[in-house]
mmCIF file of C-alpha atoms in Angstrom:
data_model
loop_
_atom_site.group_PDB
_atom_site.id
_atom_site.type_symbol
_atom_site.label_atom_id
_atom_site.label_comp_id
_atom_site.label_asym_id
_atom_site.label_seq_id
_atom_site.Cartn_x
_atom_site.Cartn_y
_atom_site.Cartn_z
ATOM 1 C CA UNK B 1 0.000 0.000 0.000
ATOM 2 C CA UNK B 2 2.249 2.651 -1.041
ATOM 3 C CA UNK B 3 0.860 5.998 -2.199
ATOM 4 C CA UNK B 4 3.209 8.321 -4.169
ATOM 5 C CA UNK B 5 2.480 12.102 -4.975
ATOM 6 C CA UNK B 6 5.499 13.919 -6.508
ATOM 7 C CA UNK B 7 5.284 17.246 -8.723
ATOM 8 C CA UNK B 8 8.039 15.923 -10.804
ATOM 9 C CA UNK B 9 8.079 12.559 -12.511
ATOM 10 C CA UNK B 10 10.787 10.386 -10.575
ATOM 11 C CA UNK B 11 13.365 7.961 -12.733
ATOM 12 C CA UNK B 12 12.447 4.170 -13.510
ATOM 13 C CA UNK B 13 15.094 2.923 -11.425
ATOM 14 C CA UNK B 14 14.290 5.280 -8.372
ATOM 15 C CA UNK B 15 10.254 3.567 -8.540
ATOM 16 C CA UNK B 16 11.988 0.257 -8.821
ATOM 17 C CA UNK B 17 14.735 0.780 -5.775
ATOM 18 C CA UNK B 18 11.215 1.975 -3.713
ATOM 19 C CA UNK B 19 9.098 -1.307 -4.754
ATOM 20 C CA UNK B 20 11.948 -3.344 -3.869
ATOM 21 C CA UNK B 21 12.592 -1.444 -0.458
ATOM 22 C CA UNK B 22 8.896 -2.073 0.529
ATOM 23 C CA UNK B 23 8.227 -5.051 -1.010
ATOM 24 C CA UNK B 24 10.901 -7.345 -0.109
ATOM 25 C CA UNK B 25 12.611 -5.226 2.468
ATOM 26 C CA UNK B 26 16.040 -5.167 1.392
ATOM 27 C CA UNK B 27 17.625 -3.624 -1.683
ATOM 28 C CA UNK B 28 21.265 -3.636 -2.824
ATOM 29 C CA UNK B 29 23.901 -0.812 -1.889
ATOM 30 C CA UNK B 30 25.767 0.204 -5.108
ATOM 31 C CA UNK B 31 28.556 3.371 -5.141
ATOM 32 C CA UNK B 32 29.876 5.077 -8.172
ATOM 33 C CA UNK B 33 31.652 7.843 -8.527
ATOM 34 C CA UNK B 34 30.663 10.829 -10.824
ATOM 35 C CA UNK B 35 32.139 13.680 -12.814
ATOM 36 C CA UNK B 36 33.326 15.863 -9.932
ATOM 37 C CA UNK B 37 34.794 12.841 -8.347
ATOM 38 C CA UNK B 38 32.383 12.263 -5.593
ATOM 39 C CA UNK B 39 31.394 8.784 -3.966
ATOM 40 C CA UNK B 40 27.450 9.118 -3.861
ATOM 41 C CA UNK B 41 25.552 5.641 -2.213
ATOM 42 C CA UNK B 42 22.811 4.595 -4.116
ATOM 43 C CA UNK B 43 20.066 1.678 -3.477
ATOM 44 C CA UNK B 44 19.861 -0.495 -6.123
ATOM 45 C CA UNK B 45 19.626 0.171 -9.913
ATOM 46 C CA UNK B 46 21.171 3.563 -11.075
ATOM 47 C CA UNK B 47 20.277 7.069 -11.184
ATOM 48 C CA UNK B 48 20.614 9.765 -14.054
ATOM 49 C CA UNK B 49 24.149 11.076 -15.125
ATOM 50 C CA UNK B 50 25.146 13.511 -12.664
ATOM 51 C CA UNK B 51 22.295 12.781 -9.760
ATOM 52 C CA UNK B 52 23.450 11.978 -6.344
ATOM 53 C CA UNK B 53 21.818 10.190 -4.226
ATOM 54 C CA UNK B 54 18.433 11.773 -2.674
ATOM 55 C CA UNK B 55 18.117 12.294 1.541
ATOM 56 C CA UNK B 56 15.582 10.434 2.790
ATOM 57 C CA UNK B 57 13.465 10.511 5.517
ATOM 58 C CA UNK B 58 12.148 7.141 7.230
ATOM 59 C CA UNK B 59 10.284 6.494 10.098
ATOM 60 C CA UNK B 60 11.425 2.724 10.616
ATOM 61 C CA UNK B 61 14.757 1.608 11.828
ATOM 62 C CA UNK B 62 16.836 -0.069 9.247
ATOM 63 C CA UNK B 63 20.354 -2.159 9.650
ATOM 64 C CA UNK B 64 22.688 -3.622 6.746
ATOM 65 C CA UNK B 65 23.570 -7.116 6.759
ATOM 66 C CA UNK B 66 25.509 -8.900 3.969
ATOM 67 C CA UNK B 67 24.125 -12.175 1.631
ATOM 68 C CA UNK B 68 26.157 -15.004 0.742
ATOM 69 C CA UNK B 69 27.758 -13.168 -2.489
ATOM 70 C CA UNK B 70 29.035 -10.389 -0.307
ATOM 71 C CA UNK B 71 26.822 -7.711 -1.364
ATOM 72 C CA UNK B 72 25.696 -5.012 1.528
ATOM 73 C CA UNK B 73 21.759 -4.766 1.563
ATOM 74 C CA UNK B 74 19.528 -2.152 3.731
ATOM 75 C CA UNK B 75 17.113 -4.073 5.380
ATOM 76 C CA UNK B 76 13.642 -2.671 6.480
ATOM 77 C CA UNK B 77 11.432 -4.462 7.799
ATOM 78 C CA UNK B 78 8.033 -6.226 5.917
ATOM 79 C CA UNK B 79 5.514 -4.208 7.186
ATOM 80 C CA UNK B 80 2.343 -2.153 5.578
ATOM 81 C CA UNK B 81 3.877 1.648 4.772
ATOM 82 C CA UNK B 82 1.738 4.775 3.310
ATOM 83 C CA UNK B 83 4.286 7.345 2.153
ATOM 84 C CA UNK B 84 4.607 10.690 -0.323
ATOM 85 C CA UNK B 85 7.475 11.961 -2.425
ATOM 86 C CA UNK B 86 7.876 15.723 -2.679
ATOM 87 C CA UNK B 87 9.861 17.436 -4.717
ATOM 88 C CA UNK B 88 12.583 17.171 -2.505
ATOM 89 C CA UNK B 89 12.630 13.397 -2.363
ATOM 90 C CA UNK B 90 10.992 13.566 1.318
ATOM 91 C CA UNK B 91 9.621 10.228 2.100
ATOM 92 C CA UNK B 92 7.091 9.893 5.040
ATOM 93 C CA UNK B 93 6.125 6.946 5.870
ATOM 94 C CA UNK B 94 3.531 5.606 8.487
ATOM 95 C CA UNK B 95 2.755 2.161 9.716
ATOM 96 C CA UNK B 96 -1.126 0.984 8.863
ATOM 97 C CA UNK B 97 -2.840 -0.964 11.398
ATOM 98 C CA UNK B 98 -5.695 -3.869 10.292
ATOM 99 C CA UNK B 99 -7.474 -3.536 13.285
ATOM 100 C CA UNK B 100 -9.565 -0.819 14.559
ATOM 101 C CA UNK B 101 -9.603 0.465 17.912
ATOM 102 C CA UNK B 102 -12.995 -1.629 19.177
ATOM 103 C CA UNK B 103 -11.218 -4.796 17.539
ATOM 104 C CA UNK B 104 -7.748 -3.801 19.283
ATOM 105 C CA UNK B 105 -9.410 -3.881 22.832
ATOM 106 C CA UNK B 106 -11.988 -5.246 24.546
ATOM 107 C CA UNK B 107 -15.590 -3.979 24.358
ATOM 108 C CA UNK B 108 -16.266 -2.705 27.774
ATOM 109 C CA UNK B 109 -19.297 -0.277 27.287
ATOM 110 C CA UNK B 110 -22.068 -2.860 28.821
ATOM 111 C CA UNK B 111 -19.686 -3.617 31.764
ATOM 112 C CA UNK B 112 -19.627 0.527 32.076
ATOM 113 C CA UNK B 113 -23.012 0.542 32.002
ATOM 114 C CA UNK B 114 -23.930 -2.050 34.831
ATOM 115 C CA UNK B 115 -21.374 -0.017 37.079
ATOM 116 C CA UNK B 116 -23.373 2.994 36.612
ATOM 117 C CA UNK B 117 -26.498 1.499 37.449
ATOM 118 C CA UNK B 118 -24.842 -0.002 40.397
ATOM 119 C CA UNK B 119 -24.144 3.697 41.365
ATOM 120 C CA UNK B 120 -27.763 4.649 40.548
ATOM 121 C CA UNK B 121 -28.567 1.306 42.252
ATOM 122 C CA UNK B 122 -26.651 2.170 45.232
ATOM 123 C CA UNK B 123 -28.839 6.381 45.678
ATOM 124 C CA UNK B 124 -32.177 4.423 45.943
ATOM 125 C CA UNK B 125 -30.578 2.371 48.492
ATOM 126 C CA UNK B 126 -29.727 4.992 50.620
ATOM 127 C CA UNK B 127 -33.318 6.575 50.044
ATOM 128 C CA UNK B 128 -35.031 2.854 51.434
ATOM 129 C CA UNK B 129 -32.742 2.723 53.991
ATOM 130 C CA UNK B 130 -33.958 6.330 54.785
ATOM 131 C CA UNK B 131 -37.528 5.683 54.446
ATOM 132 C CA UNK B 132 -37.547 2.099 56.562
ATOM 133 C CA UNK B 133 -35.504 4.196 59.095
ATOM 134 C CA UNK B 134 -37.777 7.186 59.462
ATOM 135 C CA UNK B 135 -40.788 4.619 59.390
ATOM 136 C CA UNK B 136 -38.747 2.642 62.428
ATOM 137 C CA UNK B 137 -38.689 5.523 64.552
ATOM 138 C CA UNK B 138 -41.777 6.619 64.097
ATOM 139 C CA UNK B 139 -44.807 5.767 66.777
ATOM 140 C CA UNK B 140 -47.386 5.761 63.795
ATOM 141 C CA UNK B 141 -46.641 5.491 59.647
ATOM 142 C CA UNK B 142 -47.868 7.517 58.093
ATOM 143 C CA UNK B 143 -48.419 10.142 60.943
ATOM 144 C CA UNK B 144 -52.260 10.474 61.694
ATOM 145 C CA UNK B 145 -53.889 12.570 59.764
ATOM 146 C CA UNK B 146 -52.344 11.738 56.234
ATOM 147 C CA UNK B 147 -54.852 10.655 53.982
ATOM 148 C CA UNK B 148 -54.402 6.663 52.500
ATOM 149 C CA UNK B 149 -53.006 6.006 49.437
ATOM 150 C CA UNK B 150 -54.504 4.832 46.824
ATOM 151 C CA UNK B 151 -53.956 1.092 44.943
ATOM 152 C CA UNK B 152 -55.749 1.584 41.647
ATOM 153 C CA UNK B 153 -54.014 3.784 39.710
ATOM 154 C CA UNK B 154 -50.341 2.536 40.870
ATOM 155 C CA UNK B 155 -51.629 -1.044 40.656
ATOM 156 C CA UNK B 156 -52.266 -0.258 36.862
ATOM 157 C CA UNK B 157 -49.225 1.830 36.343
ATOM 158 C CA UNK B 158 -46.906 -1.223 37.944
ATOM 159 C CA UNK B 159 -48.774 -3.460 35.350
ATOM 160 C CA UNK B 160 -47.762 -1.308 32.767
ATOM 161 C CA UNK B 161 -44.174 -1.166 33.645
ATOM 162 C CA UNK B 162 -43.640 -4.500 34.353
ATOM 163 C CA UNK B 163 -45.224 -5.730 30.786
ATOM 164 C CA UNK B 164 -43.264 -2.132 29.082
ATOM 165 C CA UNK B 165 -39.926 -4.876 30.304
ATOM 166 C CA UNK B 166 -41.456 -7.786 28.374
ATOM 167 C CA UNK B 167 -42.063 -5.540 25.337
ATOM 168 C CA UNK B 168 -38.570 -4.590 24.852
ATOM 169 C CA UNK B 169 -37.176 -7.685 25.525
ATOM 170 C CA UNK B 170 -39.040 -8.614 22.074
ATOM 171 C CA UNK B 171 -37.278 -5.699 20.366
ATOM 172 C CA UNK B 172 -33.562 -6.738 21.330
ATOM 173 C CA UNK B 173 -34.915 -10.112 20.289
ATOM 174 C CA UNK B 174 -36.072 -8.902 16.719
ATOM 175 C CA UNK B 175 -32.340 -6.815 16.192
ATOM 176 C CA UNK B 176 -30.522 -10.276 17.088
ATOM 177 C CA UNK B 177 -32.557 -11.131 13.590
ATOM 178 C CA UNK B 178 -31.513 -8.422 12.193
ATOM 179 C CA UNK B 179 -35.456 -7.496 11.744
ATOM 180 C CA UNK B 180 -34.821 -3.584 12.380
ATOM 181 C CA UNK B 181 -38.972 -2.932 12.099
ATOM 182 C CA UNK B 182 -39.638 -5.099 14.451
ATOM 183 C CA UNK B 183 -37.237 -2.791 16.699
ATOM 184 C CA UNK B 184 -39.298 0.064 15.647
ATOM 185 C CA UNK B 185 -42.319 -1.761 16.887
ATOM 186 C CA UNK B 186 -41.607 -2.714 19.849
ATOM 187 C CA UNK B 187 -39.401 0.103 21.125
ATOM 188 C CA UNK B 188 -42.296 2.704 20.234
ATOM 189 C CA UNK B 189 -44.699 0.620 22.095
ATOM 190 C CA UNK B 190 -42.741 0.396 25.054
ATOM 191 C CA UNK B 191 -42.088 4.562 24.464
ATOM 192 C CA UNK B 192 -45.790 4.963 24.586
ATOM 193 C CA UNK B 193 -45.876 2.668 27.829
ATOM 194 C CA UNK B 194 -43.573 4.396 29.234
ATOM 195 C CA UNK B 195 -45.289 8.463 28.871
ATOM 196 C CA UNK B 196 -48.834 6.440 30.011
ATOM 197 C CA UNK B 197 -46.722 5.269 33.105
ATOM 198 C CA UNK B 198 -45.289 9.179 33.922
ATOM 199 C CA UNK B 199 -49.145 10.517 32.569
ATOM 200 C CA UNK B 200 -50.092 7.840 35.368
ATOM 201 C CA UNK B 201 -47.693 9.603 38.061
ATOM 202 C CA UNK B 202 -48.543 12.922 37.470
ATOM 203 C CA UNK B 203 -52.383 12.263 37.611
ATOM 204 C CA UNK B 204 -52.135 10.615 41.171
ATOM 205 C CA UNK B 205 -49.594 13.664 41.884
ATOM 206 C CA UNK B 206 -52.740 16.052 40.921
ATOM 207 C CA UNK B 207 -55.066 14.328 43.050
ATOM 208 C CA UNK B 208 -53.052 13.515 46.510
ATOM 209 C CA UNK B 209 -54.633 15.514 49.338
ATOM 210 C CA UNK B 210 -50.925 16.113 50.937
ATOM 211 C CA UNK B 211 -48.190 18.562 49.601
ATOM 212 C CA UNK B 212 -44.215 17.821 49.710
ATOM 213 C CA UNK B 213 -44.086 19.760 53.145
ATOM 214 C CA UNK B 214 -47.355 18.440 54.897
ATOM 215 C CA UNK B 215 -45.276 15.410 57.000
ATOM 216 C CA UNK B 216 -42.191 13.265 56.482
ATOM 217 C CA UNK B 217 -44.320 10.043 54.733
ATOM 218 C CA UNK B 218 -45.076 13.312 52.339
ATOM 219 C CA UNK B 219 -42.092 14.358 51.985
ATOM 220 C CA UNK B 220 -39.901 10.823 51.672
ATOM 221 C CA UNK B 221 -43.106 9.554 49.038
ATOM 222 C CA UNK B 222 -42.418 12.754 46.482
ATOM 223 C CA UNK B 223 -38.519 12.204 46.826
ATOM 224 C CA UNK B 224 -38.978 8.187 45.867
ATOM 225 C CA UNK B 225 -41.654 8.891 43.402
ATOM 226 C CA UNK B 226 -39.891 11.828 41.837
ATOM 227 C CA UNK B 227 -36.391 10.540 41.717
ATOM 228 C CA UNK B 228 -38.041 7.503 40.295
ATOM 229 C CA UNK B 229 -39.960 9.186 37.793
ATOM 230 C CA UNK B 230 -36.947 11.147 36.687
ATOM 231 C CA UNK B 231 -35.477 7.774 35.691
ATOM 232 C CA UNK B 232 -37.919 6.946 33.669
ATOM 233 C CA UNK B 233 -38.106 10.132 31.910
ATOM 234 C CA UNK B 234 -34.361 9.553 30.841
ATOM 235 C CA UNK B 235 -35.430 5.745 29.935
ATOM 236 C CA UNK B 236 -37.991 7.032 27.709
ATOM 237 C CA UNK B 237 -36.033 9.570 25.941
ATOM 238 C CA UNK B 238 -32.864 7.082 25.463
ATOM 239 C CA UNK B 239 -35.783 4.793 23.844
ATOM 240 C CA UNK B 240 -36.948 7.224 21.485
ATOM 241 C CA UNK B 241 -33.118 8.230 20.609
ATOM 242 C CA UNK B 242 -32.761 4.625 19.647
ATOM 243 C CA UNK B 243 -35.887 5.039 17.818
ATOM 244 C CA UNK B 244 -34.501 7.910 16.219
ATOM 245 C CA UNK B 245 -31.284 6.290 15.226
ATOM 246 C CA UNK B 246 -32.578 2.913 13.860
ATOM 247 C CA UNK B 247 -34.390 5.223 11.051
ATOM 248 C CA UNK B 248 -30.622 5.525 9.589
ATOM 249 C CA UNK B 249 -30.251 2.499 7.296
ATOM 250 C CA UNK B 250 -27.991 -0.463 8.559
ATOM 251 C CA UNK B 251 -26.835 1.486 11.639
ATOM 252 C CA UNK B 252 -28.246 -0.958 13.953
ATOM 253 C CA UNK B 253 -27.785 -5.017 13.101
ATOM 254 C CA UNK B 254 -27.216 -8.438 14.413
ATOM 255 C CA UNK B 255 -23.475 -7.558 15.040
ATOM 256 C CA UNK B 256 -24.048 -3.950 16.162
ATOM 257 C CA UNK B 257 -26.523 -2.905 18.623
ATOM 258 C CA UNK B 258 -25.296 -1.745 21.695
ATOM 259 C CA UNK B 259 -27.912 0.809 22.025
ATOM 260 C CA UNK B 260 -30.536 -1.167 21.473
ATOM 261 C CA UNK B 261 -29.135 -3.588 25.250
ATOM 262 C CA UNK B 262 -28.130 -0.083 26.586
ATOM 263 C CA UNK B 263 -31.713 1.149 26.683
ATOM 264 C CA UNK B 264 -33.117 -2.298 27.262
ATOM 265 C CA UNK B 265 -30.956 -3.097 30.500
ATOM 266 C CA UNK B 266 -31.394 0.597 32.243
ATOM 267 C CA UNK B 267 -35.534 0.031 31.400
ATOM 268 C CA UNK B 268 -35.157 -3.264 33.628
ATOM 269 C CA UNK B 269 -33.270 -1.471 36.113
ATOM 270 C CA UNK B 270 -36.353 1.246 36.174
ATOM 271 C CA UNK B 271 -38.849 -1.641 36.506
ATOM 272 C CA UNK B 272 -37.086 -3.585 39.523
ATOM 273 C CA UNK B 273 -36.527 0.315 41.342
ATOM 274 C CA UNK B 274 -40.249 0.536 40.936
ATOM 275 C CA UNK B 275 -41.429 -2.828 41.810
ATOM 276 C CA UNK B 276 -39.433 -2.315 44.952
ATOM 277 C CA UNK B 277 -40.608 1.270 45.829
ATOM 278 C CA UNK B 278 -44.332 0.232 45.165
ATOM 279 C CA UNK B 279 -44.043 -2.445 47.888
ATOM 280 C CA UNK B 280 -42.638 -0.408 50.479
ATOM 281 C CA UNK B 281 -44.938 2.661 49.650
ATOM 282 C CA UNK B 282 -48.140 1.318 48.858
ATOM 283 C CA UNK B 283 -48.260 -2.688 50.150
ATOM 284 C CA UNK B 284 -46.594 -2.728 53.533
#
């Protein structure tokens, strides 16, 4: 792979002395002496009357070593160059590499993903430890006065949720298969699940006869619900960005879809979060 670019055309021999230098990594030393009386090197074949040899310019290490008939070779070594010749007889040359950079190294970009939502994992945690704590201490839970929750509307919106995780399972299924509309499908359906579930939220916020300040079973239930339903805001909008992206022709596949396990595995993280939260809020 060896790309020349010169403003002036360059001698037969000088190509040759080149292919043979990259090709078989060695080419033969010659002297000979010109007009003036000069000793100029040359590699291999001969130059016009007159021309001395050219400086070059390489980026690779080279040695001599001698063959059985005693001739002195330069010897590069057999590797993939990319170079230019100036006018000057300048020769760059840079090493090509076969792999990418994915291909070099290991893909770690799920693995980064689970530690994040072990992080995320780890904030709830310290919010049920919270909650259970406060609701230890406390003679009564929720304080008298606070008006019970309702099981309806949360019943339905865990429903959703839970069957929004089955959904998308059948859309990483169908890009395994390489069956991007079926992607589409499912992924928009478990979009749409997902705004009914927040529409859900915000109705029961609408209708609760307690504020954020009224006592701490308020004030811990907003916190959980919110911080919950911010998650699934971001879950939503990383759907519909995959959603977005799979419109692009061939840029999701049986060999490339990252995105598509991204947004599926933080959309069962939002589902066990919830599960959880709706026992300890609304069951026990």
């Amino acid at each position: 792979m060896l790309e020349i670019r010169s403003k002036f055309s360059l001698p037969v021999s000088l190509e040759k002395v080149l292919y043979l230098r990259l090709a078989f990594g060695r080419v033969p030393r010659q002297k000979r002496r010109d007009k003036t009386g000069e000793t100029s090197e040359l590699c291999g074949g001969s130059f016009p009357h007159k021309a001395r040899a050219p400086r070059t310019h390489f980026s690779l290490r080279s040695r001599s070593v001698s063959d059985r008939r005693g001739g002195d070779f330069l010897y590069y070594p057999p590797v993939f160059l990319q170079g230019s010749i100036s006018d000057k007889t300048q020769i760059n040359i840079e090493s090509a590499t076969h792999k990418s950079h994915h291909e070099a190294h290991p893909d770690f970009r799920i693995f980064g993903l689970i530690v994040f939502l072990v992080a995320e994992g780890m904030i709830f945690l310290g919010l049920f430890i919270a909650y259970m704590a406060f609701r230890a201490m406390a003679p009564e839970w929720p304080p008298a006065g606070t008006p019970k929750l309702e099981l309806l509307l949360p019943g339905v919106n865990t429903v959703i949720l839970i069957s929004s995780s089955l959904v998308i399972h059948q859309a990483d299924t169908a890009i395994k298969k390489n069956d991007v509309k079926g992607l589409q499908l499912w992924f928009g359906l478990t979009a749409l699940m997902g705004i009914v579930f927040l529409g859900g939220q915000l109705y029961e916020y609408s209708h609760l006869e307690f504020g954020l300040r009224t006592n701490l079973f308020a004030s811990t239930f907003y916190v959980l619900t919110g911080f919950h339903g911010l998650h699934v805001t971001v879950g939503v909008l990383l759907i519909l960005s995959v959603l977005w992206r799979s419109l692009k022709s061939e840029h999701y596949g049986t060999n490339n879809h990252f995105g598509v396990e991204a947004a599926e595995i933080y959309w069962h993280f939002v589902d066990v979060i919830w599960i959880i939260l709706f026992i300890l809020l609304y069951l026990i």
